[in-house]
Short mmCIF file of C-alpha atoms in Angstrom, two decimals:
data_model
loop_
_atom_site.label_atom_id
_atom_site.label_comp_id
_atom_site.label_asym_id
_atom_site.label_seq_id
_atom_site.Cartn_x
_atom_site.Cartn_y
_atom_site.Cartn_z
CA MET W 13 21.11 32.64 12.99
CA VAL W 14 18.30 31.39 10.77
CA ILE W 15 15.35 29.39 12.08
CA SER W 16 16.66 26.09 10.65
CA ASP W 17 19.78 26.46 12.83
CA LEU W 18 17.51 26.57 15.86
CA LEU W 19 14.93 24.05 14.62
CA PRO W 20 16.40 21.81 11.87
CA ASP W 21 12.98 20.52 10.78
CA VAL W 22 11.64 24.06 10.22
CA ILE W 23 13.04 25.13 6.87
CA SER W 24 10.47 27.33 5.14
CA GLU W 25 6.87 28.43 5.19
CA ASN W 26 4.46 25.74 4.02
CA SER W 27 1.00 24.32 4.73
CA THR W 28 1.72 23.98 8.45
CA THR W 29 4.35 26.66 9.10
CA ALA W 30 4.29 30.47 9.06
CA PHE W 31 6.87 33.10 10.11
CA LYS W 32 6.12 36.49 11.67
CA LYS W 33 8.76 39.09 12.51
CA ILE W 34 6.51 40.56 15.16
CA ILE W 35 2.88 40.35 16.20
CA ARG W 36 1.19 43.64 17.00
CA GLU W 37 -2.11 45.47 16.66
CA GLY W 38 -3.30 48.82 15.37
CA PRO W 39 -3.36 50.69 12.04
CA ASN W 40 -0.83 49.67 9.41
CA PRO W 41 0.37 52.79 7.54
CA HIS W 42 1.61 50.62 4.67
CA GLY W 43 -1.58 48.63 4.14
CA LYS W 44 -5.38 48.78 4.15
CA GLU W 45 -5.81 46.38 7.08
CA ASN W 46 -4.78 46.70 10.69
CA TYR W 47 -1.70 44.72 11.73
CA GLU W 48 -3.70 42.19 13.71
CA VAL W 49 -5.81 41.11 10.72
CA SER W 50 -2.89 39.40 8.95
CA TRP W 51 -1.93 37.09 11.81
CA LEU W 52 -5.55 36.45 12.81
CA LYS W 53 -6.09 35.20 9.25
CA GLU W 54 -3.16 32.79 9.74
CA ILE W 55 -4.71 31.38 12.92
CA CYS W 56 -8.14 31.05 11.30
CA ALA W 57 -6.68 29.33 8.21
CA PHE W 58 -4.69 26.79 10.25
CA ALA W 59 -7.80 25.94 12.27
CA ASN W 60 -9.82 25.35 9.09
CA SER W 61 -7.21 23.57 6.98
CA GLN W 62 -5.05 21.61 9.40
CA SER W 63 -3.00 22.19 12.49
CA GLY W 64 -0.11 24.63 12.12
CA THR W 65 2.49 26.74 13.89
CA ILE W 66 3.30 30.44 13.66
CA TYR W 67 6.90 31.22 14.67
CA VAL W 68 7.06 34.78 16.02
CA GLY W 69 10.47 36.42 15.95
CA VAL W 70 11.45 35.11 12.51
CA GLU W 71 11.92 37.29 9.42
CA ASP W 72 9.68 35.74 6.75
CA GLN W 73 11.97 36.68 3.83
CA THR W 74 15.42 35.86 5.20
CA HIS W 75 14.32 33.35 7.90
CA LYS W 76 16.63 35.14 10.36
CA THR W 77 15.67 34.86 14.03
CA LEU W 78 14.83 38.25 15.57
CA ALA W 79 14.26 36.91 19.06
CA MET W 80 12.34 38.70 21.82
CA ASP W 81 12.89 38.88 25.55
CA HIS W 82 10.55 37.28 28.09
CA VAL W 83 8.56 40.50 28.41
CA GLY W 84 7.93 40.50 24.66
CA VAL W 85 6.87 36.83 24.84
CA ASP W 86 4.36 37.54 27.61
CA LYS W 87 2.91 40.54 25.79
CA THR W 88 2.57 38.57 22.55
CA VAL W 89 0.79 35.66 24.26
CA LEU W 90 -1.67 38.01 25.98
CA LEU W 91 -2.31 39.89 22.71
CA VAL W 92 -3.03 36.69 20.75
CA GLN W 93 -5.31 35.35 23.48
CA ARG W 94 -7.29 38.59 23.64
CA MET W 95 -7.62 39.09 19.89
CA ALA W 96 -8.48 35.46 19.15
CA LYS W 97 -11.18 35.51 21.83
CA GLU W 98 -12.62 38.73 20.41
CA HIS W 99 -12.45 38.06 16.66
CA ILE W 100 -12.40 34.29 16.03
CA THR W 101 -15.36 31.95 16.47
CA PRO W 102 -15.72 29.26 17.71
CA ASP W 103 -13.04 29.17 20.41
CA LEU W 104 -9.82 27.44 19.38
CA LYS W 105 -7.17 25.38 21.12
CA ILE W 106 -3.98 27.46 20.90
CA THR W 107 -0.82 26.65 22.83
CA TYR W 108 2.37 28.70 23.22
CA GLU W 109 5.98 27.48 23.35
CA PRO W 110 8.88 29.87 24.00
CA ILE W 111 12.03 28.46 22.32
CA GLU W 112 15.25 29.84 23.77
CA VAL W 113 17.86 31.06 21.30
CA PRO W 114 21.34 29.79 22.27
CA SER W 115 24.10 32.15 23.42
CA THR W 116 21.78 35.07 24.23
CA LYS W 117 22.15 36.96 27.54
CA PRO W 118 19.72 37.78 28.91
CA PRO W 119 17.82 34.88 27.28
CA ARG W 120 15.85 35.66 24.16
CA TYR W 121 13.18 33.55 22.52
CA VAL W 122 11.33 32.62 19.37
CA LEU W 123 7.67 32.09 20.26
CA ALA W 124 5.92 29.10 18.64
CA ILE W 125 2.14 29.53 18.51
CA HIS W 126 0.57 26.11 17.87
CA VAL W 127 -2.95 26.15 16.39
CA GLU W 128 -4.91 22.88 16.36
CA LYS W 129 -7.35 22.00 13.59
CA SER W 130 -10.82 22.74 14.89
CA LEU W 131 -13.40 20.00 15.25
CA ASP W 132 -16.13 22.63 15.04
CA VAL W 133 -15.73 24.05 11.54
CA PRO W 134 -15.83 26.35 9.71
CA VAL W 135 -13.84 28.76 11.85
CA MET W 136 -14.64 32.40 11.06
CA LEU W 137 -12.77 35.65 11.50
CA LYS W 138 -15.08 38.47 12.57
CA TYR W 139 -13.66 41.91 11.91
CA GLY W 140 -15.01 45.29 10.88
CA GLY W 141 -18.59 44.08 10.80
CA PHE W 142 -17.82 41.20 8.41
CA SER W 143 -17.23 37.47 8.91
CA SER W 144 -14.84 35.57 6.65
CA ILE W 145 -13.55 32.00 6.38
CA PHE W 146 -9.90 31.54 5.50
CA VAL W 147 -7.94 28.49 4.31
CA ARG W 148 -4.24 27.83 3.87
CA ASN W 149 -2.77 26.16 0.80
CA PHE W 150 0.98 25.57 0.99
CA GLY W 151 2.35 28.96 2.10
CA SER W 152 -0.53 31.26 1.14
CA ILE W 153 -3.84 32.26 2.73
CA SER W 154 -7.06 32.97 0.87
CA ILE W 155 -10.75 33.44 1.53
CA ALA W 156 -12.47 30.07 1.19
CA THR W 157 -14.56 29.56 -1.93
CA PRO W 158 -18.05 28.04 -1.57
CA ASP W 159 -16.64 24.67 -2.65
CA GLU W 160 -13.83 24.93 -0.09
CA VAL W 161 -16.31 25.80 2.66
CA ARG W 162 -18.34 22.75 1.72
CA ASP W 163 -15.25 20.57 1.80
CA ILE W 164 -14.22 21.97 5.20
CA VAL W 165 -17.59 20.98 6.63
CA TYR W 166 -17.67 17.59 4.92
CA ASP W 167 -14.13 16.77 6.05
CA SER W 168 -14.91 17.57 9.66
CA GLU W 169 -14.79 14.59 12.00
CA ARG W 170 -18.19 15.39 13.46
CA ILE W 171 -20.20 14.71 10.31
CA HIS W 172 -20.29 11.23 8.80
CA TYR W 173 -22.14 10.69 5.54
CA ASP W 174 -22.96 7.06 6.22
CA ALA W 175 -24.54 7.82 9.62
CA MET W 176 -27.14 10.28 8.28
CA MET W 177 -30.65 8.80 8.42
CA THR W 178 -33.13 8.53 5.55
CA ASN W 179 -36.88 7.96 5.21
CA GLU W 180 -36.40 4.55 3.56
CA ILE W 181 -37.60 1.49 5.50
CA PHE W 182 -35.51 -1.68 5.75
CA ASN W 183 -36.59 -4.67 3.65
CA GLU W 184 -34.34 -7.72 3.72
CA ALA W 185 -35.25 -8.53 0.11
CA ASP W 186 -33.36 -5.38 -0.93
CA PHE W 187 -30.08 -6.70 0.52
CA GLN W 188 -29.80 -10.27 -0.77
CA TYR W 189 -26.14 -9.97 -1.80
CA LEU W 190 -25.21 -8.77 1.68
CA PHE W 191 -27.22 -11.43 3.52
CA ASN W 192 -26.23 -14.31 1.24
CA SER W 193 -22.54 -13.43 1.44
CA TYR W 194 -22.71 -13.26 5.23
CA ARG W 195 -24.54 -16.60 5.40
CA GLN W 196 -21.97 -18.32 3.17
CA MET W 197 -19.05 -17.03 5.21
CA HIS W 198 -20.36 -17.50 8.76
CA HIS W 199 -22.96 -20.27 8.31
CA GLU W 200 -25.45 -18.18 10.25
CA GLU W 201 -27.92 -15.37 9.58
CA LEU W 202 -27.11 -11.69 9.76
CA THR W 203 -29.68 -10.45 12.27
CA ARG W 204 -31.69 -7.27 12.34
CA ASN W 205 -30.45 -6.49 15.86
CA ARG W 206 -26.84 -6.67 14.76
CA LEU W 207 -27.51 -4.21 11.95
CA ILE W 208 -29.26 -1.88 14.40
CA SER W 209 -26.27 -2.08 16.75
CA ILE W 210 -23.90 -0.65 14.11
CA GLY W 211 -26.29 2.13 13.01
CA PHE W 212 -27.21 0.47 9.70
CA MET W 213 -30.81 1.31 10.62
CA ASP W 214 -32.67 2.54 13.69
CA LYS W 215 -35.04 0.47 15.84
CA ASN W 216 -37.98 1.58 13.67
CA GLY W 217 -36.31 0.25 10.52
CA TYR W 218 -35.31 3.57 8.97
CA LEU W 219 -32.09 3.10 6.99
CA SER W 220 -28.93 5.17 7.18
CA LYS W 221 -27.31 6.58 4.03
CA GLY W 222 -24.51 4.08 4.53
CA ALA W 223 -27.01 1.23 4.39
CA LEU W 224 -28.34 2.40 1.02
CA LEU W 225 -24.88 1.88 -0.46
CA PHE W 226 -25.22 -1.87 0.21
CA LYS W 227 -28.62 -2.32 -1.49
CA ASP W 228 -28.71 -4.77 -4.41
CA SER W 229 -30.23 -2.03 -6.57
CA CYS W 230 -27.69 0.64 -5.58
CA HIS W 231 -26.48 2.62 -8.58
CA ASP W 232 -25.49 5.76 -6.71
CA SER W 233 -22.86 7.83 -8.52
CA LYS W 234 -21.06 8.09 -5.17
CA THR W 235 -19.99 4.45 -5.59
CA LEU W 236 -18.34 4.94 -8.98
CA LEU W 237 -15.16 2.88 -9.41
CA VAL W 238 -12.87 3.17 -12.44
CA CYS W 239 -10.23 0.50 -13.08
CA THR W 240 -7.57 1.27 -15.69
CA THR W 241 -4.55 -0.59 -17.01
CA PHE W 242 -1.78 1.61 -18.43
CA PRO W 243 0.81 0.14 -20.83
CA GLY W 244 3.68 2.15 -19.32
CA TYR W 245 4.90 3.72 -16.10
CA ASP W 246 2.60 6.77 -16.03
CA LYS W 247 -0.59 8.25 -17.48
CA GLY W 248 1.23 9.83 -20.39
CA GLU W 249 0.49 6.97 -22.76
CA LEU W 250 -2.02 7.88 -25.47
CA VAL W 251 -3.54 4.40 -25.60
CA LEU W 252 -4.95 2.61 -22.55
CA SER W 253 -4.75 -1.16 -22.34
CA ASN W 254 -8.09 -1.51 -20.58
CA VAL W 255 -10.72 0.57 -18.75
CA GLU W 256 -13.62 -0.91 -16.79
CA LYS W 257 -16.16 0.91 -14.62
CA PHE W 258 -18.40 -0.26 -11.81
CA GLN W 259 -21.25 1.49 -10.05
CA GLY W 260 -23.22 -0.51 -7.51
CA ASN W 261 -23.32 -1.74 -3.95
CA LEU W 262 -20.09 -1.45 -1.99
CA LEU W 263 -19.57 -5.15 -1.29
CA GLN W 264 -19.79 -5.99 -4.99
CA GLU W 265 -17.58 -3.00 -5.75
CA LEU W 266 -14.85 -4.42 -3.53
CA HIS W 267 -15.10 -7.83 -5.21
CA PHE W 268 -15.05 -6.20 -8.65
CA ALA W 269 -11.87 -4.21 -7.89
CA VAL W 270 -9.98 -7.17 -6.43
CA ASN W 271 -10.98 -9.43 -9.35
CA TYR W 272 -9.89 -6.75 -11.82
CA VAL W 273 -6.41 -6.57 -10.32
CA GLN W 274 -6.08 -10.36 -10.28
CA SER W 275 -7.26 -10.78 -13.87
CA HIS W 276 -5.08 -7.95 -15.26
CA SER W 277 -1.80 -8.79 -13.54
CA VAL W 278 0.61 -11.64 -14.07
CA THR W 279 1.84 -14.64 -12.11
CA GLY W 280 5.48 -15.67 -12.12
CA ILE W 281 7.26 -18.90 -11.25
CA LYS W 282 10.24 -18.71 -8.92
CA LYS W 283 12.59 -21.67 -8.76
CA LEU W 284 13.56 -22.92 -5.32
CA ASP W 285 16.23 -25.35 -4.22
CA ILE W 286 13.55 -28.00 -4.44
CA GLY W 287 10.74 -27.36 -6.92
CA ALA W 288 9.21 -23.96 -7.61
CA LYS W 289 6.56 -21.57 -6.26
CA GLU W 290 4.11 -19.10 -7.72
CA VAL W 291 4.76 -15.39 -7.18
CA PHE W 292 1.88 -13.01 -7.79
CA SER W 293 2.21 -9.42 -9.00
CA TYR W 294 0.17 -8.23 -6.04
CA PRO W 295 -0.53 -10.29 -2.90
CA TYR W 296 -4.25 -10.96 -2.68
CA ARG W 297 -4.62 -9.85 0.92
CA ALA W 298 -2.74 -6.60 0.33
CA VAL W 299 -5.06 -5.76 -2.59
CA SER W 300 -8.29 -6.58 -0.73
CA GLU W 301 -7.17 -4.57 2.33
CA ALA W 302 -6.15 -1.62 0.12
CA VAL W 303 -9.48 -1.60 -1.74
CA ALA W 304 -11.42 -1.89 1.53
CA ASN W 305 -9.39 1.04 2.85
CA ALA W 306 -10.34 3.14 -0.18
CA ILE W 307 -14.05 2.34 0.28
CA TRP W 308 -14.30 3.21 3.97
CA HIS W 309 -11.97 6.20 3.63
CA ARG W 310 -13.88 7.74 0.70
CA ASN W 311 -15.54 11.09 1.35
CA TYR W 312 -19.05 10.36 0.06
CA PHE W 313 -20.04 14.02 0.33
CA ILE W 314 -17.83 14.85 -2.67
CA ASN W 315 -19.89 14.68 -5.84
CA GLY W 316 -18.40 13.89 -9.25
CA SER W 317 -15.61 11.78 -7.74
CA GLN W 318 -14.55 8.16 -8.06
CA ILE W 319 -12.26 5.53 -6.59
CA GLU W 320 -9.46 4.79 -9.07
CA VAL W 321 -7.63 1.48 -9.43
CA ASN W 322 -4.68 2.15 -11.73
CA LEU W 323 -2.36 -0.62 -12.91
CA TYR W 324 1.03 0.38 -14.32
CA LEU W 325 3.93 -1.82 -15.38
CA ASP W 326 5.66 -1.46 -12.03
CA ARG W 327 2.89 -0.69 -9.53
CA LEU W 328 -0.75 -0.59 -8.51
CA GLU W 329 -2.25 2.70 -7.30
CA ILE W 330 -5.57 2.81 -5.45
CA ILE W 331 -6.88 6.36 -5.02
CA SER W 332 -9.79 7.36 -2.80
CA PRO W 333 -11.45 10.82 -2.86
CA GLY W 334 -11.11 12.89 0.30
CA SER W 335 -8.29 14.09 2.50
CA CYS W 336 -6.87 11.99 5.31
CA VAL W 337 -9.14 12.16 8.38
CA GLY W 338 -7.59 14.71 10.71
CA GLY W 339 -6.10 16.70 7.83
CA LYS W 340 -2.64 15.09 7.93
CA LYS W 341 -0.68 15.34 4.68
CA PHE W 342 2.24 13.18 3.59
CA LYS W 343 3.87 11.85 0.43
CA ASP W 344 5.27 8.37 -0.26
CA GLU W 345 5.11 7.37 3.41
CA THR W 346 6.50 3.83 3.76
CA ASP W 347 5.93 3.41 7.50
CA LEU W 348 2.23 2.62 7.18
CA LYS W 349 1.93 1.54 10.81
CA SER W 350 2.68 5.12 11.85
CA LEU W 351 -0.44 6.46 10.13
CA PRO W 352 -3.31 7.17 12.55
CA PRO W 353 -6.14 4.58 12.47
CA LEU W 354 -8.85 7.21 11.98
CA ARG W 355 -12.02 6.28 10.09
CA ARG W 356 -14.51 8.45 8.26
CA ASN W 357 -17.44 6.00 7.79
CA ASP W 358 -18.09 3.80 10.83
CA ILE W 359 -21.13 1.98 9.41
CA ILE W 360 -19.32 1.06 6.20
CA CYS W 361 -16.33 -0.03 8.31
CA SER W 362 -18.57 -2.26 10.41
CA ILE W 363 -20.04 -4.02 7.36
CA LEU W 364 -16.60 -4.64 5.87
CA ASN W 365 -15.49 -5.94 9.25
CA PHE W 366 -18.29 -8.52 9.10
CA PHE W 367 -16.44 -10.00 6.10
CA ASN W 368 -12.93 -9.75 7.60
CA TYR W 369 -11.89 -7.13 5.07
CA MET W 370 -10.72 -4.82 7.83
CA ASP W 371 -10.08 -4.73 11.55
CA MET W 372 -12.18 -2.30 13.61
CA HIS W 373 -9.08 -1.68 15.76
CA GLY W 374 -6.92 -0.49 12.87
CA THR W 375 -6.69 0.41 9.20
CA GLY W 376 -5.38 -2.85 7.75
CA PHE W 377 -2.04 -1.21 6.92
CA ASP W 378 -0.19 -3.68 9.14
CA LYS W 379 -1.62 -6.57 7.11
CA ILE W 380 -0.55 -4.90 3.86
CA GLU W 381 2.98 -4.39 5.17
CA LYS W 382 3.14 -8.00 6.33
CA GLU W 383 2.53 -9.22 2.77
CA TYR W 384 5.60 -7.32 1.56
CA GLU W 385 7.89 -8.16 4.48
CA PRO W 386 9.69 -11.01 2.63
CA TYR W 387 10.87 -8.60 -0.09
CA GLN W 388 13.48 -5.87 -0.34
CA SER W 389 12.76 -2.38 0.98
CA ILE W 390 12.27 -0.97 -2.54
CA PHE W 391 9.03 -2.97 -2.70
CA ARG W 392 7.51 -1.41 0.43
CA PRO W 393 3.93 -0.12 0.04
CA ARG W 394 3.61 3.67 0.03
CA ALA W 395 0.85 6.07 1.06
CA THR W 396 0.19 9.66 -0.02
CA ALA W 397 -2.43 12.07 1.31
CA ASN W 398 -3.30 15.65 0.43
CA SER W 399 -6.38 17.85 0.54
CA GLN W 400 -7.97 16.02 -2.42
CA TYR W 401 -7.30 12.29 -2.04
CA PHE W 402 -5.66 9.40 -0.21
CA ALA W 403 -3.60 6.93 -2.26
CA LEU W 404 -1.93 3.57 -1.61
CA THR W 405 0.75 2.27 -3.95
CA LEU W 406 1.71 -1.42 -4.11
CA ALA W 407 4.82 -2.55 -5.98
CA ASN W 408 4.53 -5.13 -8.77
CA LEU W 409 6.44 -8.21 -7.61
CA CYS W 410 6.52 -9.61 -11.16
CA ASN W 411 7.35 -6.48 -13.12
CA VAL W 412 9.40 -6.19 -16.29
CA GLY W 413 12.58 -6.25 -14.23
CA GLY W 414 11.86 -9.83 -13.20
CA ILE W 415 10.38 -11.54 -10.18
CA ALA W 416 11.10 -9.86 -6.85
CA GLU W 417 13.61 -11.85 -4.82
CA GLU W 418 12.71 -12.75 -1.26
CA LYS W 419 15.29 -11.95 1.38
CA GLU W 420 15.37 -15.61 2.43
CA ILE W 421 13.41 -18.84 2.09
CA HIS W 422 10.58 -18.80 4.64
CA HIS W 423 8.75 -21.67 6.24
CA LEU W 424 5.16 -21.40 7.42
CA GLN W 425 4.25 -22.48 10.94
CA PRO W 426 0.77 -22.58 12.55
CA ILE W 427 -0.23 -20.87 15.77
CA GLY W 428 -1.72 -23.83 17.57
CA LYS W 429 -1.79 -27.50 16.64
CA LEU W 430 -3.03 -28.71 13.26
CA LYS W 431 -5.03 -31.94 13.08
CA GLY W 432 -4.56 -33.14 9.51
CA GLN W 433 -1.41 -34.33 7.75
CA ASN W 434 -2.04 -32.01 4.76
CA ASP W 435 -3.12 -28.95 6.77
CA LEU W 436 0.24 -27.15 6.70
CA ALA W 437 0.67 -27.76 2.97
CA ILE W 438 -2.83 -26.33 2.35
CA LEU W 439 -2.13 -23.22 4.43
CA SER W 440 1.18 -22.66 2.63
CA PHE W 441 -0.49 -23.08 -0.78
CA CYS W 442 -3.28 -20.62 0.11
CA TYR W 443 -1.00 -18.10 1.82
CA SER W 444 -0.34 -15.68 -1.08
CA SER W 445 -3.65 -15.83 -2.94
CA PRO W 446 -7.06 -17.54 -2.61
CA LYS W 447 -7.45 -21.00 -4.16
CA THR W 448 -10.45 -23.14 -5.11
CA ILE W 449 -10.97 -26.59 -3.61
CA GLY W 450 -10.11 -28.06 -7.00
CA GLU W 451 -6.80 -26.18 -7.11
CA ILE W 452 -5.95 -27.25 -3.56
CA ALA W 453 -6.74 -30.90 -4.26
CA LYS W 454 -4.69 -30.87 -7.48
CA HIS W 455 -1.75 -29.31 -5.63
CA LEU W 456 -1.88 -32.21 -3.14
CA SER W 457 -2.50 -34.83 -5.84
CA LEU W 458 -5.84 -35.67 -4.22
CA GLN W 459 -9.44 -35.87 -5.40
CA PRO W 460 -11.81 -33.00 -4.41
CA SER W 461 -14.16 -35.49 -2.74
CA SER W 462 -16.99 -34.69 -0.34
CA TYR W 463 -14.77 -35.94 2.49
CA PHE W 464 -11.98 -33.57 1.43
CA ARG W 465 -14.39 -30.66 1.22
CA LYS W 466 -16.09 -31.24 4.57
CA GLN W 467 -13.51 -32.94 6.78
CA VAL W 468 -10.42 -31.06 5.58
CA ILE W 469 -11.24 -27.69 3.98
CA GLN W 470 -14.39 -26.88 6.00
CA ARG W 471 -12.64 -28.01 9.18
CA LEU W 472 -9.80 -25.54 8.56
CA VAL W 473 -12.42 -22.84 7.97
CA ASP W 474 -14.21 -23.71 11.22
CA GLU W 475 -10.88 -23.70 13.10
CA GLY W 476 -10.14 -20.21 11.75
CA TYR W 477 -7.12 -21.15 9.60
CA LEU W 478 -8.84 -20.59 6.25
CA ALA W 479 -11.12 -17.71 5.24
CA VAL W 480 -13.71 -17.99 2.49
CA TYR W 481 -13.36 -15.41 -0.26
CA HIS W 482 -16.77 -14.52 -1.71
CA GLY W 483 -17.18 -12.77 -5.00
CA GLU W 484 -16.16 -15.58 -7.35
CA ARG W 485 -17.63 -18.93 -8.30
CA PRO W 486 -16.47 -21.45 -7.26
CA LYS W 487 -15.55 -20.24 -3.79
CA LYS W 488 -11.92 -19.64 -2.96
CA TYR W 489 -10.02 -20.05 0.30
CA LEU W 490 -7.25 -17.90 1.76
CA THR W 491 -4.98 -18.55 4.74
CA VAL W 492 -5.76 -16.35 7.75
CA LYS W 493 -2.41 -14.67 8.37
CA ASP W 494 -3.11 -14.10 12.05
CA LYS W 495 -3.20 -17.89 12.56
CA VAL W 496 0.24 -18.61 11.12
CA TYR W 497 3.72 -17.14 11.16
CA ILE W 498 6.78 -17.34 8.93
CA ASP W 499 9.65 -19.19 10.58
#
């Protein structure tokens, strides 16, 4: 029997799985190191890189199960506990799971040793008077390089770049874009106390590093954004259609990225039984949520990196430097709701939450998925994470293959009672992308009068049905998806 017969999901050694025929200690006549050093390295590497499991009683070459009896299981557990306590620092969370092999009498077992990623990194192996830090990449173990040690520390969940304090004193004049945008959206002032409450600054006015990234004069290389349009389906093309860079405060960076996608993608017209409707390459809300995700997810400790917004013929890719918080790795995951809502930069998250770009109770993935619900499964958003970056991919709904077909004709309904006769038509018109007052009035064959602006549009904003999108002039308005549903 091979291990995959016993555990179908365990096929081969990889970043989170290792096989050991036996675990023992003492001199190894066929090697320079004692037997225990090899498996202690495995434990140390899993704790530094990500959680992992060592299956003891499995031949690493053939994957055959060489199960042990309960006495062997007990001895192995005691040996691992003793050696880990003696040679690995800090203490780790290690659990043990005996897995019974079918049709064995007396019962025999494969022992699964589960090692959790440590919150207190780096984890070091102390042996022979030396201390070493090990990492695991795919199926191999190596001593961590200085850059890898740095990344281990920076990726730890105990250190947040944006929460580190500086010697700079708060001056409201340095944050006019932030304060003006807040005032326009909420019709009230952003107070000093509210900024203190999220850690933007302390009670003495000293700013956090996260706060500095929102200054009007911010030109920190850590905020570099590169937007590129490719003429084909990959980066292999020799000629790029367009490349634009931005380096500045994070709120403006978000607006720049969203505007770039809107201005470099197309709009299609889909005929309906009665009339027609606009279909956009990328739903506005999905793009803004994806860009916001990239900004708060970014590992700002990593120098020489950038957020990438890449437009291809069939898709949009938004790539953010830094592994997924918690070390989880995945490729082309389409069930975005299943991804853990873990955040790396709480202060940056809080500021973006002020402007409804993200929900402090989640990642915004549910909102992105909701935008693509009306379309076939091939258009589902996808996420990929590895040790270097996190990426979201959105399908082009107006690609060269034609406009994406909706599964059925949907009708918008409000949650609550609308007051105006044109309210539902306005919310439907502003559902897929933000519109100016002039565009809304033209759609309704009305004049953009002061009455229309104040008694209709502003009323819908005050009632929570419309959100103001800042970053363009004139202002645009977008339907708040949580206030409506598709019937």
